[in-house]
Coordinates of C-alpha atoms and ligand atoms in Angstrom, one line a residue:
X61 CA 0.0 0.0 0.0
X62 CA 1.1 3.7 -0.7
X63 CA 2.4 5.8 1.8
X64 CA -0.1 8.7 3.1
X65 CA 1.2 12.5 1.5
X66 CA -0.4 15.4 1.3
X67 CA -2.9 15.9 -1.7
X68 CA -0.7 19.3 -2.8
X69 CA 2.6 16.7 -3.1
X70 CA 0.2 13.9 -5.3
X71 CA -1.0 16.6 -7.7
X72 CA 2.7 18.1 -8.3
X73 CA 4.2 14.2 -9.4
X74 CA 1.1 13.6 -11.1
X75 CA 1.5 16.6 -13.3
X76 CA 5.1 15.9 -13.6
X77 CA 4.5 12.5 -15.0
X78 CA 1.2 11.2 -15.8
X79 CA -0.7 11.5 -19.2
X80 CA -4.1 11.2 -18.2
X81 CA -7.3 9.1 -20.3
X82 CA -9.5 11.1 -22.7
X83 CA -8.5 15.3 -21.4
X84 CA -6.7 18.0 -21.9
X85 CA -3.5 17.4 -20.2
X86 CA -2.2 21.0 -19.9
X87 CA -5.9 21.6 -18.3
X88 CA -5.8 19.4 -16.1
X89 CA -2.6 20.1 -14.8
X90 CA -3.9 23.5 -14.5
X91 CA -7.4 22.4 -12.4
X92 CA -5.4 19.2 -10.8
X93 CA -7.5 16.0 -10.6
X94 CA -9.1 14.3 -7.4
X95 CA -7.0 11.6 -5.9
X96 CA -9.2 8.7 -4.8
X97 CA -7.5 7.1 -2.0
X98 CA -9.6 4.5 -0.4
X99 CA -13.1 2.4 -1.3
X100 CA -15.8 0.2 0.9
X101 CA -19.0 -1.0 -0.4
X102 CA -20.3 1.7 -2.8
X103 CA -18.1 4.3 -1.0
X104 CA -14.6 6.2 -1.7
X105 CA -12.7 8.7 0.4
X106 CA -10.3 11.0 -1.1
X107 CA -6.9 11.9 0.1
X108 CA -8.4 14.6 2.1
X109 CA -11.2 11.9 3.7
X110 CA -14.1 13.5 1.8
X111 CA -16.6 10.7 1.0
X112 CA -18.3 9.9 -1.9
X113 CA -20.9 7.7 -3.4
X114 CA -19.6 6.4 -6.2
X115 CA -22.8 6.2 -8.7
X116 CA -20.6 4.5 -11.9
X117 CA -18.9 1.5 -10.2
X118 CA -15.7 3.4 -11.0
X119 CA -15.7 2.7 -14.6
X120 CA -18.7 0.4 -15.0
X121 CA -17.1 -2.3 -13.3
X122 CA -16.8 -2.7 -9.5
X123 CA -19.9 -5.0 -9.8
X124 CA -19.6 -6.1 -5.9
X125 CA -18.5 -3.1 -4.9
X126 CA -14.8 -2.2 -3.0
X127 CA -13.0 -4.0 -0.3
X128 CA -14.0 -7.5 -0.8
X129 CA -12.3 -9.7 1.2
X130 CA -13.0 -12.9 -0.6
X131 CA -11.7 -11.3 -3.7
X132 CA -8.0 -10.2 -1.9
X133 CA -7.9 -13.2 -0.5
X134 CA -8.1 -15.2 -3.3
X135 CA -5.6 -13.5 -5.1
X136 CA -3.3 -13.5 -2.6
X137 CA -4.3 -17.6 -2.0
X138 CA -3.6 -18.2 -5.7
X139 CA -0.3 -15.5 -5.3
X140 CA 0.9 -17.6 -2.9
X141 CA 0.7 -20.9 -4.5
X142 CA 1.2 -20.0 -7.7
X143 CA 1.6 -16.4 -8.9
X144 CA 2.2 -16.9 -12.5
X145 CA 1.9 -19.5 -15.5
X146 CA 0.5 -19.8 -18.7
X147 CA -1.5 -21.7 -21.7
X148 CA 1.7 -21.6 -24.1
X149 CA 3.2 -24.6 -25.1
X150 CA 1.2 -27.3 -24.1
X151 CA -0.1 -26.1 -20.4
X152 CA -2.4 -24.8 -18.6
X153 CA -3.3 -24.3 -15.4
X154 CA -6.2 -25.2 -12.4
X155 CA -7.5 -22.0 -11.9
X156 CA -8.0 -21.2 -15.8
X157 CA -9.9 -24.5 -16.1
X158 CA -11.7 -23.7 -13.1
X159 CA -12.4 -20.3 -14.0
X160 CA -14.0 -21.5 -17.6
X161 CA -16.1 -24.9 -16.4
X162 CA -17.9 -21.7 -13.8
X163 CA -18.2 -19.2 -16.8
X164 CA -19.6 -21.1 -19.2
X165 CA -22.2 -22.7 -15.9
X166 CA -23.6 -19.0 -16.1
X167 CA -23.3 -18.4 -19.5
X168 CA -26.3 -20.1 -22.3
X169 CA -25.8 -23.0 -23.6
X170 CA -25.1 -22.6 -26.9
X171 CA -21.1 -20.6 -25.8
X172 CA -18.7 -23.3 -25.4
X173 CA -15.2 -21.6 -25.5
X174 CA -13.0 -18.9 -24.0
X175 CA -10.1 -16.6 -25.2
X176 CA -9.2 -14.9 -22.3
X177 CA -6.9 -11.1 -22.1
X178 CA -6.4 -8.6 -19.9
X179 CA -8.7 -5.9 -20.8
X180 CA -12.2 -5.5 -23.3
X181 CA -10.0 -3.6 -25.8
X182 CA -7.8 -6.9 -26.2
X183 CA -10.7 -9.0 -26.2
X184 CA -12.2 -6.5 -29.1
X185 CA -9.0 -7.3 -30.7
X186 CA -9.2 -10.8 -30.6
X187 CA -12.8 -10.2 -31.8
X188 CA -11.3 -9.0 -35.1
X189 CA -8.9 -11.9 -35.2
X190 CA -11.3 -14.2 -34.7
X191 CA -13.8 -13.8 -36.9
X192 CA -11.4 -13.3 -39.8
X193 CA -9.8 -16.3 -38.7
X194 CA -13.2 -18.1 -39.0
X195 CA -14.1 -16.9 -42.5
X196 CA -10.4 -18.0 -43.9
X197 CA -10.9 -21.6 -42.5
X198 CA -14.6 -21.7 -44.0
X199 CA -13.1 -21.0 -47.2
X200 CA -14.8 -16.8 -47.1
X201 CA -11.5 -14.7 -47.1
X202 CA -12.9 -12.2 -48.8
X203 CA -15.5 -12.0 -45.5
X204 CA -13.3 -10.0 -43.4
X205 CA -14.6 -6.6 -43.1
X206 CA -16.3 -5.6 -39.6
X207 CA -19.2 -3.2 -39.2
X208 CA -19.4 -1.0 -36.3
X209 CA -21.5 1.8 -35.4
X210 CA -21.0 5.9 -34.4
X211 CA -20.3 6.6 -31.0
X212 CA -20.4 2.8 -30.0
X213 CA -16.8 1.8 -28.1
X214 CA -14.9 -1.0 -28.2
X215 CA -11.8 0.1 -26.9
X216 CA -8.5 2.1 -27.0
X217 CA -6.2 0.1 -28.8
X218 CA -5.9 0.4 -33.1
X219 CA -8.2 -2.1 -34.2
X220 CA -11.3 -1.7 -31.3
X221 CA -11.1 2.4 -32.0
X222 CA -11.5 1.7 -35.5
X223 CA -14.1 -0.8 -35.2
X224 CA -15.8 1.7 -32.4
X225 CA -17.6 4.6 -33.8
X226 CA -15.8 7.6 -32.0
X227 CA -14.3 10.0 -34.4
X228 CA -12.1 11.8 -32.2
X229 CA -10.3 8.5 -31.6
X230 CA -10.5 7.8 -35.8
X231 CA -9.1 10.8 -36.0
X232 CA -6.0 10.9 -34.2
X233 CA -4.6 8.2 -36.8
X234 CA -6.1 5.1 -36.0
X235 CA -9.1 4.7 -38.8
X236 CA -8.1 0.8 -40.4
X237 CA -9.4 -0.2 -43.8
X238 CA -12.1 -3.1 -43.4
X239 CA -14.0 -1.3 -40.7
X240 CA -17.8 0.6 -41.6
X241 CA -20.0 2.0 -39.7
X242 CA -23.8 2.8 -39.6
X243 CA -25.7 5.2 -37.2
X244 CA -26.8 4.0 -33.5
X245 CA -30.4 3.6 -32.5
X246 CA -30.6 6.5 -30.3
X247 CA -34.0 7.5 -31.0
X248 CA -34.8 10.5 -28.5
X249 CA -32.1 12.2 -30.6
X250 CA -32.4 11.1 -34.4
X251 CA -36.0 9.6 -34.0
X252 CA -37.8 13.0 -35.3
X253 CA -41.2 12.1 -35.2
X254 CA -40.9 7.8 -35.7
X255 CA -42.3 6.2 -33.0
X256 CA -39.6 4.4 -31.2
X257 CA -40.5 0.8 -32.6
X258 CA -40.4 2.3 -36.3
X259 CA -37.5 4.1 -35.5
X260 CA -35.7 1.1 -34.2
X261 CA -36.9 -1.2 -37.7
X262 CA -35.7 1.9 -39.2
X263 CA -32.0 2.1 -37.4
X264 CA -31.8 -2.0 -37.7
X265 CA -32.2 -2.5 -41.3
X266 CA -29.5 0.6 -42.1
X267 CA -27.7 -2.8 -41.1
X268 CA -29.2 -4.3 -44.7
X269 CA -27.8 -1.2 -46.5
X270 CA -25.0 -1.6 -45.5
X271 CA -24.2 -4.9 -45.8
X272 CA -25.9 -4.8 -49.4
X273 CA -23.8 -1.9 -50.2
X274 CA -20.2 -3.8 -49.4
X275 CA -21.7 -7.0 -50.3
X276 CA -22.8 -9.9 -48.0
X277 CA -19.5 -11.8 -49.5
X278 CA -17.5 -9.2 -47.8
X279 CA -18.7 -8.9 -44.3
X280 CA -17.4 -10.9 -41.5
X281 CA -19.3 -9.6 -38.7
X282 CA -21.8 -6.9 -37.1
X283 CA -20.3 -5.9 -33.7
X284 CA -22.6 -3.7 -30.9
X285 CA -22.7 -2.9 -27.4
X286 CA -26.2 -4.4 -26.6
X287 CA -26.8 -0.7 -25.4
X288 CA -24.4 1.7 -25.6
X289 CA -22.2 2.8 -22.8
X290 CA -19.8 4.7 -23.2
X291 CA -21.7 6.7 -25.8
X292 CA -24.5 7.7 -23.5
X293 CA -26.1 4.8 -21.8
X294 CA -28.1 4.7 -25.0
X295 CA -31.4 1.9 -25.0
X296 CA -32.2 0.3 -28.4
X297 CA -36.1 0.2 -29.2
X298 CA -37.6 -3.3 -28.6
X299 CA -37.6 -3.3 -32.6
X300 CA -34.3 -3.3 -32.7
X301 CA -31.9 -6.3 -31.6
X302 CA -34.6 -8.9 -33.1
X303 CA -34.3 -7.2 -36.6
X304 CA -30.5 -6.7 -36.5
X305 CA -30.5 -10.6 -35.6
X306 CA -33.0 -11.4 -38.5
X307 CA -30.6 -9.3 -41.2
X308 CA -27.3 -10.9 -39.5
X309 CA -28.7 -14.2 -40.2
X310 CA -30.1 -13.6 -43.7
X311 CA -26.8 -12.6 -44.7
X312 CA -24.3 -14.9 -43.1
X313 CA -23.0 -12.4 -41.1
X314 CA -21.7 -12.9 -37.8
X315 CA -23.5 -11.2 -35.0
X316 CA -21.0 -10.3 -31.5
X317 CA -21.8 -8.5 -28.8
X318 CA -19.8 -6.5 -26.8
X319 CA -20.5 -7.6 -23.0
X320 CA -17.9 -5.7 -21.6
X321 CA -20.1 -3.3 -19.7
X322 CA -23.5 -5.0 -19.7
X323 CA -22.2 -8.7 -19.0
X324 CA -22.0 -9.8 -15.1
X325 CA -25.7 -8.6 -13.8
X326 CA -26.0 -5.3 -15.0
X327 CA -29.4 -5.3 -16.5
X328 CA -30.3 -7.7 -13.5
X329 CA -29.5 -10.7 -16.6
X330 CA -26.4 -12.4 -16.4
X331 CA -25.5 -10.8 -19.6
X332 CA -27.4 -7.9 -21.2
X333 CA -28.3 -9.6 -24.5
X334 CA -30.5 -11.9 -22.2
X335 CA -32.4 -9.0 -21.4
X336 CA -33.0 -7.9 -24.8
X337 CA -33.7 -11.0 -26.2
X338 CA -31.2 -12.0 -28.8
X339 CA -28.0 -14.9 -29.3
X340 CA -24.7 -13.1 -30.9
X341 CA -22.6 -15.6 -31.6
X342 CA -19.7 -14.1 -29.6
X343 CA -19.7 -12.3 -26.7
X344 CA -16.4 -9.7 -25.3
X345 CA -16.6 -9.4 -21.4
X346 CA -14.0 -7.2 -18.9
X347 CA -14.7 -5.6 -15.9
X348 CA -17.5 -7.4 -14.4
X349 CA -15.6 -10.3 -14.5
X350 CA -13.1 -9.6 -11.6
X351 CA -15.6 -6.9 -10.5
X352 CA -12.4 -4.6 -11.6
X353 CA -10.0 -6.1 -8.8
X354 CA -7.4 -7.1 -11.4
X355 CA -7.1 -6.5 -15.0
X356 CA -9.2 -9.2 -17.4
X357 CA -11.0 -10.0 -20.2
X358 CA -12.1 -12.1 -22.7
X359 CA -13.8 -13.5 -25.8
X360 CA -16.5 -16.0 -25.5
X361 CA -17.0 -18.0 -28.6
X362 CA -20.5 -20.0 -29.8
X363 CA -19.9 -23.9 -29.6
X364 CA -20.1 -24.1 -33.4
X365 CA -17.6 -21.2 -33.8
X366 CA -15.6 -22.9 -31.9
X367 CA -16.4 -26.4 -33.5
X368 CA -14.9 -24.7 -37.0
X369 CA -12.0 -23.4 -35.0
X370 CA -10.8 -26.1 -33.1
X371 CA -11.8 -29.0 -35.2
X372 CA -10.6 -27.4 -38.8
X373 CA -8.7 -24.4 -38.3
X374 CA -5.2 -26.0 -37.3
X375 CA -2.6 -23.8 -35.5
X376 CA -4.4 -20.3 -34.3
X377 CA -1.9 -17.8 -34.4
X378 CA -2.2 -15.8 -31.1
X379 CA -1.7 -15.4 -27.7
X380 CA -0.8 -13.0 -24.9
X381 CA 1.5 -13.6 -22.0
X382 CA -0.9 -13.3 -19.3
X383 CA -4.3 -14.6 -21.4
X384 CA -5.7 -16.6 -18.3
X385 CA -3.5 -15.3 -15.9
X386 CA -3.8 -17.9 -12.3
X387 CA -4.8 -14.4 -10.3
X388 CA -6.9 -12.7 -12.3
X389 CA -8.7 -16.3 -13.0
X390 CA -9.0 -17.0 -9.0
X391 CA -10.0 -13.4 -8.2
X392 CA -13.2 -13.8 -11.9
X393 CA -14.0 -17.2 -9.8
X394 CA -14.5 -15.8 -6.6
X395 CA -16.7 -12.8 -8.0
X396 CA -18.6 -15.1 -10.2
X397 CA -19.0 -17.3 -7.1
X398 CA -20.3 -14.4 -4.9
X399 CA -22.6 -13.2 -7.5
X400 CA -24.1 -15.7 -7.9
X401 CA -24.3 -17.8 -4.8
X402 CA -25.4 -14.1 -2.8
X403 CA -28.1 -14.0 -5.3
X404 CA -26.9 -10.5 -6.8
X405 CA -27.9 -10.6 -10.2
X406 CA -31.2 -11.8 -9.2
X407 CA -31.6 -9.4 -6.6
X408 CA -30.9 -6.5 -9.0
X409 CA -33.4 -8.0 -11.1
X410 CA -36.6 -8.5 -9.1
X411 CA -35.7 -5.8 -6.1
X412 CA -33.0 -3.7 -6.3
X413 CA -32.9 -2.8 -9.8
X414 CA -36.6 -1.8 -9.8
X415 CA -36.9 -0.4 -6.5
X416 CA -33.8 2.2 -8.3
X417 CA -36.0 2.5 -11.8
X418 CA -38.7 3.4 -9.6
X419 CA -37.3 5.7 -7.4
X420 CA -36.1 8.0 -10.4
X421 CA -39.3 8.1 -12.1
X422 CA -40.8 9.3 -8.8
X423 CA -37.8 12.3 -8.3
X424 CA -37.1 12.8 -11.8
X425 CA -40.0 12.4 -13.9
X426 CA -41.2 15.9 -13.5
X427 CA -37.9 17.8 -13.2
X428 CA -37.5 20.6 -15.4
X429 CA -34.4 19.4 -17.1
X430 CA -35.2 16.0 -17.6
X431 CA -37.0 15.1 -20.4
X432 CA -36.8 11.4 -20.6
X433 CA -35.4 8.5 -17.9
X434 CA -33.8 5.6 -19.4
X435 CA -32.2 2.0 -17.8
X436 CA -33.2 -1.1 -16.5
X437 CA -31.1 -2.7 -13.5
X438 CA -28.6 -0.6 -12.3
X439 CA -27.9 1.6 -15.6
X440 CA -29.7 4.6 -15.8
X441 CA -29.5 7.5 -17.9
X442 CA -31.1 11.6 -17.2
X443 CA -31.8 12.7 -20.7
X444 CA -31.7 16.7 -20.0
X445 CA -33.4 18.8 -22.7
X446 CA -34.2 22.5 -23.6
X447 CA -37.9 21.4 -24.0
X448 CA -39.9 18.1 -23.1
X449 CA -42.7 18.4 -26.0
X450 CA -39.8 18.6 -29.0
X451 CA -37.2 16.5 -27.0
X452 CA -35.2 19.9 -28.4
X453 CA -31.4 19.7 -26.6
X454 CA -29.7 21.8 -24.4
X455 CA -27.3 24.1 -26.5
X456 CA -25.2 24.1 -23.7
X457 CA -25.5 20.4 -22.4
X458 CA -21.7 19.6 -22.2
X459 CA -21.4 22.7 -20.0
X460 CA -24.4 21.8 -18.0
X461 CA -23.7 18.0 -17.4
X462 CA -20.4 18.8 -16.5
X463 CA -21.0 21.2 -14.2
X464 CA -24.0 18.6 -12.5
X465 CA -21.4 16.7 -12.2
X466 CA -18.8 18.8 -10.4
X467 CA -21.9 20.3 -8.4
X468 CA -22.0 15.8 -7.5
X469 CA -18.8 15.8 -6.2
X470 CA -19.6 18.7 -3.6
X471 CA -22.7 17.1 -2.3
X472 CA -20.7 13.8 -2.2
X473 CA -21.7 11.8 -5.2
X474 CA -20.1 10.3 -8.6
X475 CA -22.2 10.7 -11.2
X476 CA -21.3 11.1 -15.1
X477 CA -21.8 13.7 -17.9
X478 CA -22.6 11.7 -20.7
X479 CA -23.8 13.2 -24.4
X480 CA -26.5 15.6 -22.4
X481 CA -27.2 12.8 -19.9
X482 CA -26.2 12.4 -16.6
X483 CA -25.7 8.3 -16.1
X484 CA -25.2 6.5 -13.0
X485 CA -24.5 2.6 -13.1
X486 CA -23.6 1.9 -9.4
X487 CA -22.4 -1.4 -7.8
X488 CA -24.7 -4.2 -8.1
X489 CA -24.7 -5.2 -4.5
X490 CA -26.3 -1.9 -3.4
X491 CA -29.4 -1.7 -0.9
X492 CA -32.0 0.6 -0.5
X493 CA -30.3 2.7 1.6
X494 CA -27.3 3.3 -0.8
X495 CA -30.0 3.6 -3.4
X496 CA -31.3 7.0 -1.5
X497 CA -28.4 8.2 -1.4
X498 CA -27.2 7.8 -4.7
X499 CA -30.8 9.6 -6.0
X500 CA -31.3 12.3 -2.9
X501 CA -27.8 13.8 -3.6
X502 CA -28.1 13.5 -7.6
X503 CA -31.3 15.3 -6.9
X504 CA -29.2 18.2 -5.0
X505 CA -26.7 18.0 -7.6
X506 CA -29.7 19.1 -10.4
X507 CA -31.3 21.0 -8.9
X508 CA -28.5 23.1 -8.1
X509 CA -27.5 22.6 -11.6
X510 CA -31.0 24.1 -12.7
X511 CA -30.8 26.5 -10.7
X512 CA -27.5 28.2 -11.5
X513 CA -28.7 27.8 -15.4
X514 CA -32.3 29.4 -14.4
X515 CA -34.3 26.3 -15.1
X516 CA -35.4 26.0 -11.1
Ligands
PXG267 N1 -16.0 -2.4 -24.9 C1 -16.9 -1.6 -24.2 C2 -18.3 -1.7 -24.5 C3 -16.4 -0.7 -23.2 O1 -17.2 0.0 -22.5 C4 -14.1 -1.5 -23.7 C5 -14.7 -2.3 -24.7 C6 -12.7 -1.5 -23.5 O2 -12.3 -2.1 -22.3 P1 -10.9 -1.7 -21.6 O3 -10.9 -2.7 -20.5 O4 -9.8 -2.0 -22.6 O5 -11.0 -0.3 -21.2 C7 -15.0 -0.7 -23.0 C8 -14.4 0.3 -22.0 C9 -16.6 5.6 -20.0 C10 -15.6 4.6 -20.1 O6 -16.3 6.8 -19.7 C11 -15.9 3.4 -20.7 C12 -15.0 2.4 -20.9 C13 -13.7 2.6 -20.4 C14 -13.4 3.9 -19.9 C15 -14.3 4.8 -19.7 O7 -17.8 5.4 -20.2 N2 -15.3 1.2 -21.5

């Protein structure tokens, strides 16, 4: 464990030498960021001992929350007796074995194999492999483009930017040939006046364009977040995922989807494509899966993908020097373990997750700068707006979601700006009480917002 300085010392060497995710760096050198020092349940202190409810399960993936002593412990068990080994060259190990036989006990029927990494964007990466891989041996090499959508995320590295749909990250030298895109269902923005079940047929079968448009021979794969995360906590319509599964099928197109923040109980499912009904034929899960205690990910292949690979596809070229690393495979057993044998995921299906869906209906549903509540489980997404009847958006929304969310961190909540949304996705193991808390001081948080920006 660190040593306790003062905060003044952190933010100096942190300046000095740290090149922060997704901001300006010379402005945030300037402002100087929290440091986050220690975490319990759903809470963190920072350096200072300020505490906070952390509404986002840090990034979307402290699913049981921080300072679970089942999960130390069995990484340091596993440290102990056996801190490193691998599956090159003819081994493998128990806890990797154990770690998949659990996995695939939660996981429908019809997934039969694992590639495992240490982060979603690797698992993305392997995505891209993989499904090129499995055109090749079927004799379909020309099937090797992947279609994507804008403002979906699949990662940071080359290939998951490209195949993601953000074009700040295309455009700092990362777009790839093979890669296309088509809009995302987001249909309080572009749904004009479609209802949302047209407007979702609508959004699907752009998917039919443009697979028609690069031809079917051409197309390895359709890869989505089953809602979008990172882009907004966006919710397909109900039209949607059974009509892009129609069209993937039509066309011989594989259909994968990216698990990586909606897999491990989210949506009060196991995996979020359970809850809106559809079967990709591979799934990419991270976080969730050691509940972000150590780094891990994966790539979760469809028993007849994985037939074609294993029985007819001969050497496959890759592999990573911790893919199923023994601590990060004990630490994803003992969070699968504890979800499920606690009862989490079902909790946050039938009581937990409703009793929050509920709760901000009831506070927000006639706020002034809400004009639309989205989420299921524990996701949930504010959509602020100018004015409710048009669904018109806030001019300013990046100023005023940022600023609700500095105006969080005051009254002692994280919450996140998010595409003129403030989204909250806290840890699954939360009760009612932390439920309050996270809503009462979001509620503080906007209406203080509103009020500064003459709305209250
Ligand atoms: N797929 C999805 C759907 C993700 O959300 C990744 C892949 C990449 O995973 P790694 O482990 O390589 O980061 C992600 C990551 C945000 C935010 O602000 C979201 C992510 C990461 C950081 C910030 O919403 N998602």
């Amino acid at each position: 464990m660190s040593t306790h300085r003062a905060t003044r010392d952190y933010l100096v060497a942190d300046a000095a030498h740290n090149i922060h995710a997704f901001v300006d760096q010379g402005a945030l050198n300037i402002e100087g960021p929290r440091v986050i020092s220690r975490g319990e349940r759903l809470h963190l202190w920072d350096n200072d001992g300020k505490r906070y409810l952390d509404g986002m399960s840090g990034l979307w993936c402290t699913n049981l929350g921080y300072g679970r002593k089942d999960l130390t412990q069995a990484a340091a068990s596993q440290m102990d007796q056996l801190a490193y080994y691998n599956m090159f060259f003819h081994t493998t190990h128990p806890s990797v074995v154990e770690l998949s036989e659990l996995l695939f006990s939660v996981l429908p029927g019809h997934y039969s194999h694992a590639i495992y990494t240490n982060s979603g964007s690797e698992a993305n990466e392997v995505l891209i492999r993989t499904v090129r891989r499995y055109w090749q041996i079927l004799g379909k090499p020309e099937k090797k483009t992947l279609i994507g959508r804008w403002n979906g995320y699949h990662g940071s590295t080359l290939a998951s930017s490209a195949l993601g749909g953000m074009k700040a990250m295309h455009e700092m030298g990362g777009m790839l040939p093979d890669f296309a895109h088509i809009d995302e269902p987001h249909w309080y923005v572009h749904g004009g006046a479609l209802s949302p079940h047209e407007f979702g047929l609508r959004a699907a079968r752009q998917l039919e364009e443009k697979i028609l448009e690069l031809g079917a021979d051409k197309v390895a794969a359709f890869v989505a977040e089953p809602f979008q995360g990172a882009g907004g906590m966006i919710f397909p319509p109900e039209s949607y995922w059974p009509e892009i599964q129609r069209i993937c099928r039509k066309h011989d197109v594989l259909l994968c989807a990216d698990e990586v923040i909606g897999g491990f109980g989210r949506t009060g499912e196991w995996f979020s494509h359970q809850h809106f009904g559809f079967e990709p034929d591979t799934l990419t899960i991270a976080k969730g899966l050691t509940s972000g205690y150590v780094p891990m990910g994966g790539l979760i292949l469809s028993k007849q993908m994985a037939e074609v690979l294993v029985q007819r596809g001969g050497v496959f070229a890759h592999g990573l020097t911790y893919s199923g690393h023994p601590v990060a495979a004990a630490v994803a057993i003992a969070n699968i373990q504890a979800l499920r044998d606690e009862g989490i995921v079902s909790q946050v299906k039938n009581e937990t997750g409703p009793y929050l869906q509920e709760c901000l209906r009831e506070v927000f549903g006639n706020h002034p700068l809400v004009g639309d509540i989205q989420g299921t489980g524990f996701l949930a997404a504010l959509q602020l707006t100018q004015d409710r009847a048009t669904r018109k958006r806030l001019e300013n929304e990046k100023e005023v979601t940022w600023r609700c969310r500095t105006i969080g961190f005051e009254e002692g909540v994280i919450i996140r700006p998010n595409q003129g949304r403030i989204i909250m996705a806290p840890a699954l193991i939360a009760n009612r009480e932390e439920l309050d808390e996270l809503v009462n001081k979001t509620k503080r948080a906007l209406d203080r917002t509103a009020q500064e920006f003459g709305f209250l």
